[in-house]
Tab-separated table of C-alpha atoms in Angstrom:
chain	number	residue	atom	x	y	z
C	10	UNK	CA	-36.496	76.305	17.310
C	11	UNK	CA	-37.531	72.328	17.096
C	12	UNK	CA	-37.920	72.703	21.079
C	13	UNK	CA	-39.817	75.769	20.872
C	14	UNK	CA	-42.402	74.012	18.640
C	15	UNK	CA	-42.119	70.992	20.669
C	16	UNK	CA	-43.346	72.275	23.706
C	17	UNK	CA	-45.059	75.162	22.430
C	18	UNK	CA	-43.176	77.923	23.689
C	19	UNK	CA	-41.165	80.788	22.527
C	20	UNK	CA	-37.436	80.528	22.102
C	21	UNK	CA	-36.828	83.580	24.304
C	22	UNK	CA	-38.448	81.734	27.215
C	23	UNK	CA	-36.445	78.615	26.642
C	24	UNK	CA	-33.299	80.682	26.833
C	25	UNK	CA	-34.599	82.295	30.027
C	26	UNK	CA	-34.366	85.776	28.340
C	27	UNK	CA	-38.359	86.315	28.530
C	28	UNK	CA	-40.353	86.602	31.717
C	29	UNK	CA	-43.671	86.124	30.269
C	30	UNK	CA	-45.331	83.124	31.353
C	31	UNK	CA	-45.597	80.118	28.846
C	32	UNK	CA	-48.066	80.216	26.443
C	33	UNK	CA	-51.567	78.443	26.971
C	34	UNK	CA	-50.953	75.033	26.157
C	35	UNK	CA	-50.831	73.585	29.587
C	36	UNK	CA	-48.175	72.460	31.951
C	37	UNK	CA	-45.530	70.436	30.472
C	38	UNK	CA	-45.633	66.970	30.806
C	39	UNK	CA	-43.111	64.622	32.601
C	40	UNK	CA	-41.569	63.711	29.318
C	41	UNK	CA	-40.953	67.447	28.114
C	42	UNK	CA	-40.000	68.073	31.853
C	43	UNK	CA	-37.333	65.055	31.703
C	44	UNK	CA	-35.827	66.112	28.330
C	45	UNK	CA	-35.299	69.546	29.410
C	46	UNK	CA	-33.724	68.823	32.898
C	47	UNK	CA	-31.458	66.207	30.746
C	48	UNK	CA	-30.246	69.009	28.160
C	49	UNK	CA	-29.901	71.575	31.090
C	50	UNK	CA	-27.199	69.228	32.662
C	51	UNK	CA	-25.638	68.548	29.689
C	52	UNK	CA	-24.614	72.086	28.895
C	53	UNK	CA	-24.696	73.124	32.753
C	54	UNK	CA	-21.207	74.079	33.555
C	55	UNK	CA	-19.170	71.461	35.421
C	56	UNK	CA	-18.113	71.908	38.935
C	57	UNK	CA	-14.395	72.414	39.866
C	58	UNK	CA	-12.011	71.116	42.183
C	59	UNK	CA	-10.952	73.970	44.760
C	60	UNK	CA	-7.234	74.575	45.061
C	61	UNK	CA	-6.762	72.639	48.346
C	62	UNK	CA	-8.388	69.482	46.676
C	63	UNK	CA	-6.453	69.614	43.399
C	64	UNK	CA	-3.199	69.859	45.476
C	65	UNK	CA	-4.063	66.745	47.510
C	66	UNK	CA	-5.009	64.826	44.531
C	67	UNK	CA	-1.757	66.025	43.091
C	68	UNK	CA	0.321	64.986	46.492
C	69	UNK	CA	-1.639	61.947	46.396
C	70	UNK	CA	-0.495	60.888	42.778
C	71	UNK	CA	3.154	61.725	43.368
C	72	UNK	CA	3.031	59.829	46.702
C	73	UNK	CA	1.858	56.712	44.546
C	74	UNK	CA	4.279	57.003	41.883
C	75	UNK	CA	7.068	57.483	44.312
C	76	UNK	CA	5.997	54.051	46.402
C	77	UNK	CA	5.631	52.165	42.661
C	78	UNK	CA	9.123	53.424	42.229
C	79	UNK	CA	10.468	52.185	45.413
C	80	UNK	CA	8.245	48.746	44.951
C	81	UNK	CA	10.234	48.152	41.449
C	82	UNK	CA	13.051	49.259	42.780
C	83	UNK	CA	13.098	46.980	45.757
C	84	UNK	CA	12.012	44.237	43.266
C	85	UNK	CA	15.416	45.049	41.187
C	86	UNK	CA	17.543	44.883	44.358
C	87	UNK	CA	15.910	41.389	44.900
C	88	UNK	CA	17.043	40.236	41.439
C	89	UNK	CA	20.259	41.446	41.724
C	90	UNK	CA	21.038	39.507	45.032
C	91	UNK	CA	19.064	36.797	43.662
C	92	UNK	CA	21.463	36.727	40.542
C	93	UNK	CA	24.455	37.313	42.542
C	94	UNK	CA	23.697	34.653	44.777
C	95	UNK	CA	23.205	32.301	41.635
C	96	UNK	CA	26.544	33.174	40.599
C	97	UNK	CA	27.889	32.503	43.841
C	98	UNK	CA	26.503	29.350	44.095
C	99	UNK	CA	27.655	28.293	40.731
C	100	UNK	CA	31.092	29.312	41.615
C	101	UNK	CA	30.981	27.322	44.668
C	102	UNK	CA	29.425	24.246	42.946
C	103	UNK	CA	32.156	24.615	40.411
C	104	UNK	CA	35.001	24.948	43.027
C	105	UNK	CA	33.232	21.603	44.729
C	106	UNK	CA	33.359	19.966	41.386
C	107	UNK	CA	36.729	20.726	40.470
C	108	UNK	CA	38.115	19.822	44.148
C	109	UNK	CA	35.873	16.512	43.778
C	110	UNK	CA	37.397	15.772	40.201
C	111	UNK	CA	41.249	16.175	41.321
C	112	UNK	CA	40.273	14.077	44.104
C	113	UNK	CA	38.852	11.390	41.875
C	114	UNK	CA	41.971	11.668	39.662
C	115	UNK	CA	44.666	11.709	42.457
C	116	UNK	CA	42.623	8.251	43.721
C	117	UNK	CA	42.597	7.158	40.324
C	118	UNK	CA	46.134	7.802	39.609
C	119	UNK	CA	47.073	5.998	43.147
C	120	UNK	CA	45.070	3.029	42.129
C	121	UNK	CA	46.540	2.897	38.609
C	122	UNK	CA	49.942	2.839	40.154
C	123	UNK	CA	49.539	0.238	42.779
C	124	UNK	CA	47.877	-1.923	39.804
C	125	UNK	CA	50.973	-1.027	37.801
C	126	UNK	CA	53.360	-2.068	40.691
C	127	UNK	CA	51.390	-5.426	41.370
C	128	UNK	CA	51.282	-6.265	37.814
C	129	UNK	CA	55.035	-5.279	37.307
C	130	UNK	CA	57.509	-7.435	35.799
C	131	UNK	CA	60.442	-4.981	36.309
C	132	UNK	CA	62.290	-3.732	39.258
C	133	UNK	CA	63.606	-0.599	37.417
C	134	UNK	CA	63.294	0.554	33.966
C	135	UNK	CA	63.669	3.739	32.102
C	136	UNK	CA	63.602	4.912	28.423
C	137	UNK	CA	64.907	8.496	26.867
C	138	UNK	CA	64.052	9.942	23.804
C	139	UNK	CA	67.731	10.431	22.242
C	140	UNK	CA	66.645	12.305	18.774
C	141	UNK	CA	64.428	12.290	15.666
C	142	UNK	CA	65.251	12.597	11.845
C	143	UNK	CA	62.223	13.883	9.592
C	144	UNK	CA	64.342	13.136	6.544
C	145	UNK	CA	63.622	9.582	7.258
C	146	UNK	CA	60.535	9.993	9.886
C	147	UNK	CA	62.301	7.968	12.506
C	148	UNK	CA	62.680	8.402	16.206
C	149	UNK	CA	65.575	7.071	17.984
C	150	UNK	CA	65.190	5.770	21.760
C	151	UNK	CA	67.282	4.431	24.637
C	152	UNK	CA	65.700	2.035	27.131
C	153	UNK	CA	66.637	-0.531	30.241
C	154	UNK	CA	65.042	-2.982	32.333
C	155	UNK	CA	65.780	-4.622	35.440
C	156	UNK	CA	63.478	-7.998	36.047
C	157	UNK	CA	61.516	-8.483	39.002
C	158	UNK	CA	62.656	-12.061	39.388
C	159	UNK	CA	65.807	-12.763	37.796
C	160	UNK	CA	66.867	-16.231	36.697
C	161	UNK	CA	70.073	-17.140	34.990
C	162	UNK	CA	69.898	-17.710	31.321
C	163	UNK	CA	66.720	-15.290	30.637
C	164	UNK	CA	66.870	-12.913	27.867
C	165	UNK	CA	65.335	-9.689	27.212
C	166	UNK	CA	63.853	-7.721	24.101
C	167	UNK	CA	62.420	-4.287	23.542
C	168	UNK	CA	59.833	-3.195	20.746
C	169	UNK	CA	57.807	-0.225	19.878
C	170	UNK	CA	54.483	-0.100	18.673
C	171	UNK	CA	52.620	2.962	17.462
C	172	UNK	CA	48.642	4.022	17.846
C	173	UNK	CA	47.953	2.364	14.567
C	174	UNK	CA	48.621	-0.986	16.237
C	175	UNK	CA	51.955	-1.448	13.906
C	176	UNK	CA	54.784	-2.878	15.939
C	177	UNK	CA	58.232	-2.622	14.943
C	178	UNK	CA	60.735	-5.911	15.040
C	179	UNK	CA	62.081	-6.283	18.505
C	180	UNK	CA	65.475	-5.557	19.525
C	181	UNK	CA	67.472	-8.104	21.332
C	182	UNK	CA	68.766	-6.593	24.744
C	183	UNK	CA	72.081	-6.855	26.092
C	184	UNK	CA	72.543	-7.762	29.565
C	185	UNK	CA	74.955	-4.911	31.272
C	186	UNK	CA	75.711	-4.219	35.017
C	187	UNK	CA	74.348	-7.546	36.599
C	188	UNK	CA	70.765	-7.925	35.807
C	189	UNK	CA	70.329	-4.970	34.062
C	190	UNK	CA	69.115	-5.074	30.126
C	191	UNK	CA	69.509	-2.106	27.765
C	192	UNK	CA	68.816	-1.542	23.903
C	193	UNK	CA	68.919	1.103	21.759
C	194	UNK	CA	65.782	1.573	19.667
C	195	UNK	CA	64.442	3.251	16.384
C	196	UNK	CA	60.935	3.467	14.994
C	197	UNK	CA	58.914	5.485	12.634
C	198	UNK	CA	57.728	8.881	13.702
C	199	UNK	CA	54.041	8.632	14.863
C	200	UNK	CA	51.591	10.720	16.913
C	201	UNK	CA	51.721	7.697	19.585
C	202	UNK	CA	54.541	5.465	20.296
C	203	UNK	CA	54.466	2.962	23.060
C	204	UNK	CA	57.840	1.308	24.357
C	205	UNK	CA	57.640	-2.089	25.774
C	206	UNK	CA	60.037	-4.784	26.878
C	207	UNK	CA	59.435	-8.947	27.061
C	208	UNK	CA	61.303	-11.093	29.465
C	209	UNK	CA	61.727	-14.469	27.969
C	210	UNK	CA	62.569	-17.188	30.580
C	211	UNK	CA	64.431	-20.644	30.011
C	212	UNK	CA	60.920	-22.521	30.667
C	213	UNK	CA	59.749	-20.688	27.482
C	214	UNK	CA	57.762	-18.369	29.708
C	215	UNK	CA	57.207	-14.736	28.505
C	216	UNK	CA	56.328	-11.763	30.523
C	217	UNK	CA	55.752	-8.202	29.087
C	218	UNK	CA	55.391	-4.695	30.453
C	219	UNK	CA	54.778	-1.513	29.052
C	220	UNK	CA	57.171	1.001	29.933
C	221	UNK	CA	56.541	4.523	28.454
C	222	UNK	CA	54.324	6.390	25.852
C	223	UNK	CA	55.654	9.293	23.722
C	224	UNK	CA	52.757	11.376	22.359
C	225	UNK	CA	52.697	13.991	19.595
C	226	UNK	CA	56.494	13.323	18.119
C	227	UNK	CA	55.291	13.409	14.631
C	228	UNK	CA	53.886	16.841	14.770
C	229	UNK	CA	56.488	18.265	16.753
C	230	UNK	CA	58.958	17.525	13.599
C	231	UNK	CA	56.802	20.186	11.707
C	232	UNK	CA	57.153	23.977	12.421
C	233	UNK	CA	54.298	25.135	15.113
C	234	UNK	CA	51.674	26.532	12.390
C	235	UNK	CA	48.437	27.517	13.929
C	236	UNK	CA	45.353	28.031	11.899
C	237	UNK	CA	42.499	30.065	13.804
C	238	UNK	CA	38.915	30.962	12.412
C	239	UNK	CA	35.818	31.809	14.385
C	240	UNK	CA	33.348	28.804	13.740
C	241	UNK	CA	32.274	28.727	17.223
C	242	UNK	CA	28.528	30.499	17.920
C	243	UNK	CA	27.772	30.752	14.114
C	244	UNK	CA	24.034	30.559	13.394
C	245	UNK	CA	22.816	27.219	11.931
C	246	UNK	CA	19.342	28.179	9.962
C	247	UNK	CA	17.700	25.768	7.545
C	248	UNK	CA	20.271	23.200	8.283
C	249	UNK	CA	23.256	25.150	7.040
C	250	UNK	CA	25.454	28.040	8.407
C	251	UNK	CA	26.804	30.883	6.296
C	252	UNK	CA	30.231	31.650	5.187
C	253	UNK	CA	30.700	35.482	3.971
C	254	UNK	CA	33.693	37.593	3.125
C	255	UNK	CA	33.686	40.774	5.016
C	256	UNK	CA	36.226	42.510	6.711
C	257	UNK	CA	35.932	41.263	9.866
C	258	UNK	CA	35.218	37.826	8.776
C	259	UNK	CA	38.643	36.270	8.466
C	260	UNK	CA	41.037	33.838	10.210
C	261	UNK	CA	44.782	34.140	10.783
C	262	UNK	CA	47.552	31.760	10.290
C	263	UNK	CA	50.727	32.350	12.614
C	264	UNK	CA	53.152	30.313	15.099
C	265	UNK	CA	51.416	28.330	17.690
C	266	UNK	CA	53.013	29.826	21.157
C	267	UNK	CA	52.544	26.186	22.897
C	268	UNK	CA	54.043	24.557	19.870
C	269	UNK	CA	57.015	23.683	21.996
C	270	UNK	CA	56.026	21.660	24.887
C	271	UNK	CA	57.881	22.163	28.206
C	272	UNK	CA	59.447	19.344	29.173
C	273	UNK	CA	59.950	17.520	26.123
C	274	UNK	CA	63.589	17.973	24.350
C	275	UNK	CA	63.517	20.032	21.218
C	276	UNK	CA	63.347	17.853	17.850
C	277	UNK	CA	64.458	19.013	14.682
C	278	UNK	CA	61.798	20.506	12.306
C	279	UNK	CA	61.704	19.963	8.552
C	280	UNK	CA	61.217	22.968	6.683
C	281	UNK	CA	58.062	23.353	4.496
C	282	UNK	CA	57.493	22.802	0.899
C	283	UNK	CA	53.658	24.071	1.164
C	284	UNK	CA	50.978	25.273	3.332
C	285	UNK	CA	47.313	25.387	2.916
C	286	UNK	CA	44.159	25.869	5.456
C	287	UNK	CA	41.087	24.047	4.373
C	288	UNK	CA	37.506	23.864	6.246
C	289	UNK	CA	36.745	20.170	6.788
C	290	UNK	CA	33.432	18.391	7.611
C	291	UNK	CA	34.030	15.153	9.513
C	292	UNK	CA	37.623	15.415	8.195
C	293	UNK	CA	36.625	15.821	4.310
C	294	UNK	CA	37.560	18.923	2.561
C	295	UNK	CA	34.853	21.503	2.177
C	296	UNK	CA	36.783	24.354	0.687
C	297	UNK	CA	40.263	25.795	0.849
C	298	UNK	CA	41.074	29.065	2.213
C	299	UNK	CA	42.441	32.221	0.316
C	300	UNK	CA	45.497	33.759	1.944
C	301	UNK	CA	44.923	37.742	1.593
C	302	UNK	CA	47.677	39.542	0.061
C	303	UNK	CA	50.271	41.369	2.310
C	304	UNK	CA	52.946	43.855	0.483
C	305	UNK	CA	56.161	42.613	1.140
C	306	UNK	CA	55.314	39.291	2.125
C	307	UNK	CA	52.379	37.963	-0.144
C	308	UNK	CA	51.973	39.943	-3.385
C	309	UNK	CA	48.544	38.700	-4.407
C	310	UNK	CA	45.880	36.122	-3.210
C	311	UNK	CA	46.599	32.434	-3.058
C	312	UNK	CA	45.125	29.263	-1.762
C	313	UNK	CA	49.070	27.859	-1.376
C	314	UNK	CA	51.685	29.365	0.885
C	315	UNK	CA	55.037	28.353	-0.149
C	316	UNK	CA	57.571	27.633	2.202
C	317	UNK	CA	59.825	30.270	1.456
C	318	UNK	CA	56.548	32.464	2.402
C	319	UNK	CA	56.052	30.825	5.780
C	320	UNK	CA	59.888	31.318	6.549
C	321	UNK	CA	59.571	35.196	5.890
C	322	UNK	CA	56.207	35.568	8.062
C	323	UNK	CA	58.062	33.347	10.648
C	324	UNK	CA	60.923	35.672	10.653
C	325	UNK	CA	58.577	38.592	11.049
C	326	UNK	CA	57.262	37.077	14.093
C	327	UNK	CA	60.884	36.251	15.398
C	328	UNK	CA	61.663	39.642	14.818
C	329	UNK	CA	58.903	40.873	17.501
C	330	UNK	CA	56.737	42.451	14.481
C	331	UNK	CA	59.827	44.063	12.682
C	332	UNK	CA	59.510	44.184	8.796
C	333	UNK	CA	56.765	44.570	6.622
C	334	UNK	CA	54.266	46.699	8.302
C	335	UNK	CA	54.870	44.823	11.681
C	336	UNK	CA	52.867	41.762	10.368
C	337	UNK	CA	53.222	38.989	12.462
C	338	UNK	CA	50.381	36.495	10.814
C	339	UNK	CA	48.635	36.092	7.536
C	340	UNK	CA	44.682	36.435	7.272
C	341	UNK	CA	42.559	34.227	5.340
C	342	UNK	CA	39.080	33.974	4.266
C	343	UNK	CA	36.767	31.418	2.656
C	344	UNK	CA	34.647	32.224	-0.668
C	345	UNK	CA	30.922	33.307	0.555
C	346	UNK	CA	28.646	30.044	0.795
C	347	UNK	CA	26.313	27.967	2.797
C	348	UNK	CA	27.891	24.663	4.247
C	349	UNK	CA	25.040	22.071	5.180
C	350	UNK	CA	25.195	20.996	9.138
C	351	UNK	CA	23.626	18.221	10.643
C	352	UNK	CA	23.725	16.850	14.404
C	353	UNK	CA	26.880	14.858	14.589
C	354	UNK	CA	29.060	16.712	12.164
C	355	UNK	CA	32.204	17.757	13.138
C	356	UNK	CA	33.937	20.980	11.638
C	357	UNK	CA	37.460	21.742	11.831
C	358	UNK	CA	39.648	24.536	10.398
C	359	UNK	CA	42.887	22.897	9.954
C	360	UNK	CA	46.509	23.829	8.483
C	361	UNK	CA	47.632	21.364	6.025
C	362	UNK	CA	51.296	21.028	5.854
C	363	UNK	CA	53.900	19.215	3.419
C	364	UNK	CA	57.686	19.392	3.898
C	365	UNK	CA	60.360	19.125	1.797
C	366	UNK	CA	60.681	15.199	2.532
C	367	UNK	CA	57.176	14.388	1.000
C	368	UNK	CA	55.203	14.035	4.577
C	369	UNK	CA	51.990	15.749	5.428
C	370	UNK	CA	50.550	16.954	8.632
C	371	UNK	CA	46.899	18.221	9.632
C	372	UNK	CA	47.081	20.496	12.449
C	373	UNK	CA	43.609	21.386	13.571
C	374	UNK	CA	42.634	24.664	15.259
C	375	UNK	CA	39.491	22.765	17.233
C	376	UNK	CA	36.304	21.022	16.493
C	377	UNK	CA	32.787	22.457	16.242
C	378	UNK	CA	29.438	20.791	16.142
C	379	UNK	CA	25.757	21.796	15.812
C	380	UNK	CA	24.137	22.738	19.119
C	381	UNK	CA	20.569	21.635	18.438
C	382	UNK	CA	19.173	23.772	21.063
C	383	UNK	CA	20.779	26.868	20.599
C	384	UNK	CA	20.717	26.479	16.356
C	385	UNK	CA	24.188	27.293	16.395
C	386	UNK	CA	28.224	25.982	16.069
C	387	UNK	CA	29.448	25.121	19.331
C	388	UNK	CA	32.910	23.855	20.333
C	389	UNK	CA	33.179	20.020	21.200
C	390	UNK	CA	35.315	18.584	23.780
C	391	UNK	CA	38.360	16.659	22.773
C	392	UNK	CA	41.779	16.398	21.896
C	393	UNK	CA	42.545	17.822	18.312
C	394	UNK	CA	46.336	17.669	18.520
C	395	UNK	CA	46.984	14.505	16.320
C	396	UNK	CA	48.432	15.528	13.240
C	397	UNK	CA	48.417	12.223	11.754
C	398	UNK	CA	47.008	12.885	8.076
C	399	UNK	CA	45.444	9.189	8.134
C	400	UNK	CA	41.586	9.353	7.788
C	401	UNK	CA	41.582	12.989	6.538
C	402	UNK	CA	40.251	13.309	2.803
C	403	UNK	CA	42.360	16.629	1.650
C	404	UNK	CA	41.089	16.756	-2.169
């Protein structure tokens, strides 16, 4: 009706149902015609694609989709090839590095052997570990040496030195079988023991040579206890990592299958008086672990395992799992807590053993430190087999 009033025509005429001519008012102006055309175009039915054209459009869309899929699949296969090639290249690099390292080690060993022979003052020598006695913490050796330059009237003495620098009193050697000097030695058990000889000539000249080095003897007189706890890849946030007490968050205590080293004589092992597992930061105690109760073996949780309880656990292991629930290890956990961690800190979970003779040994399950890039604890390279308690703060 608004349009009827605007243009001065009837509604029927606007809708096209009346044949009568437009009332006198004159022809429509250009603006009125433009407005009418705009309205008619807005409501006019839109042309529809024919069936053939719709089919063409659909086929084109499907073809484009297939082409896109093929392109993406090609990219994926190319990425797979690149990844595989990278892995193969990395493996090849590792093989080359391994081969180079082996060759370097062989060359170093040959050079070291040549230097040792050039600097040697002996023509022949040998040492033997005879025995060890944990009750007095002593090791017993036999040694012999033949001087490269023998002079009538010369003497020889043998001595041992441990890794801490302590040297036991020298033992005067006996001359047997011509120019061969021999001696029986005894020294305190230690993780690192060096056996040496000194030749003393009539003119006062003294020539010395290291004969052999023995490592790990002290720890081998303790049971091969192993404490394992997953510190690796533990996230470090805001300068701390978290210990939680959940079903899957526990460590285990058992006998280390590599405790008896091949090629070394078996040494007598002392019985344990007590056994604990601790978390250490820079060799200082953070917290003691709690052993989880195991029916038939450990009736309630405790932080200290007795020697008898360890023997019972070890007996189950030796019986291939026979006994209480087939238990071959003992689980432990730490109390929930946040542990501060900074760059340079070294964390270790270690078994602390005290034997019936009052000796103490600390056997670490590995060392871990903060990876500042990944913000997590990562395994640190290095030997943690030294069981000497020196330097550890256990309280």
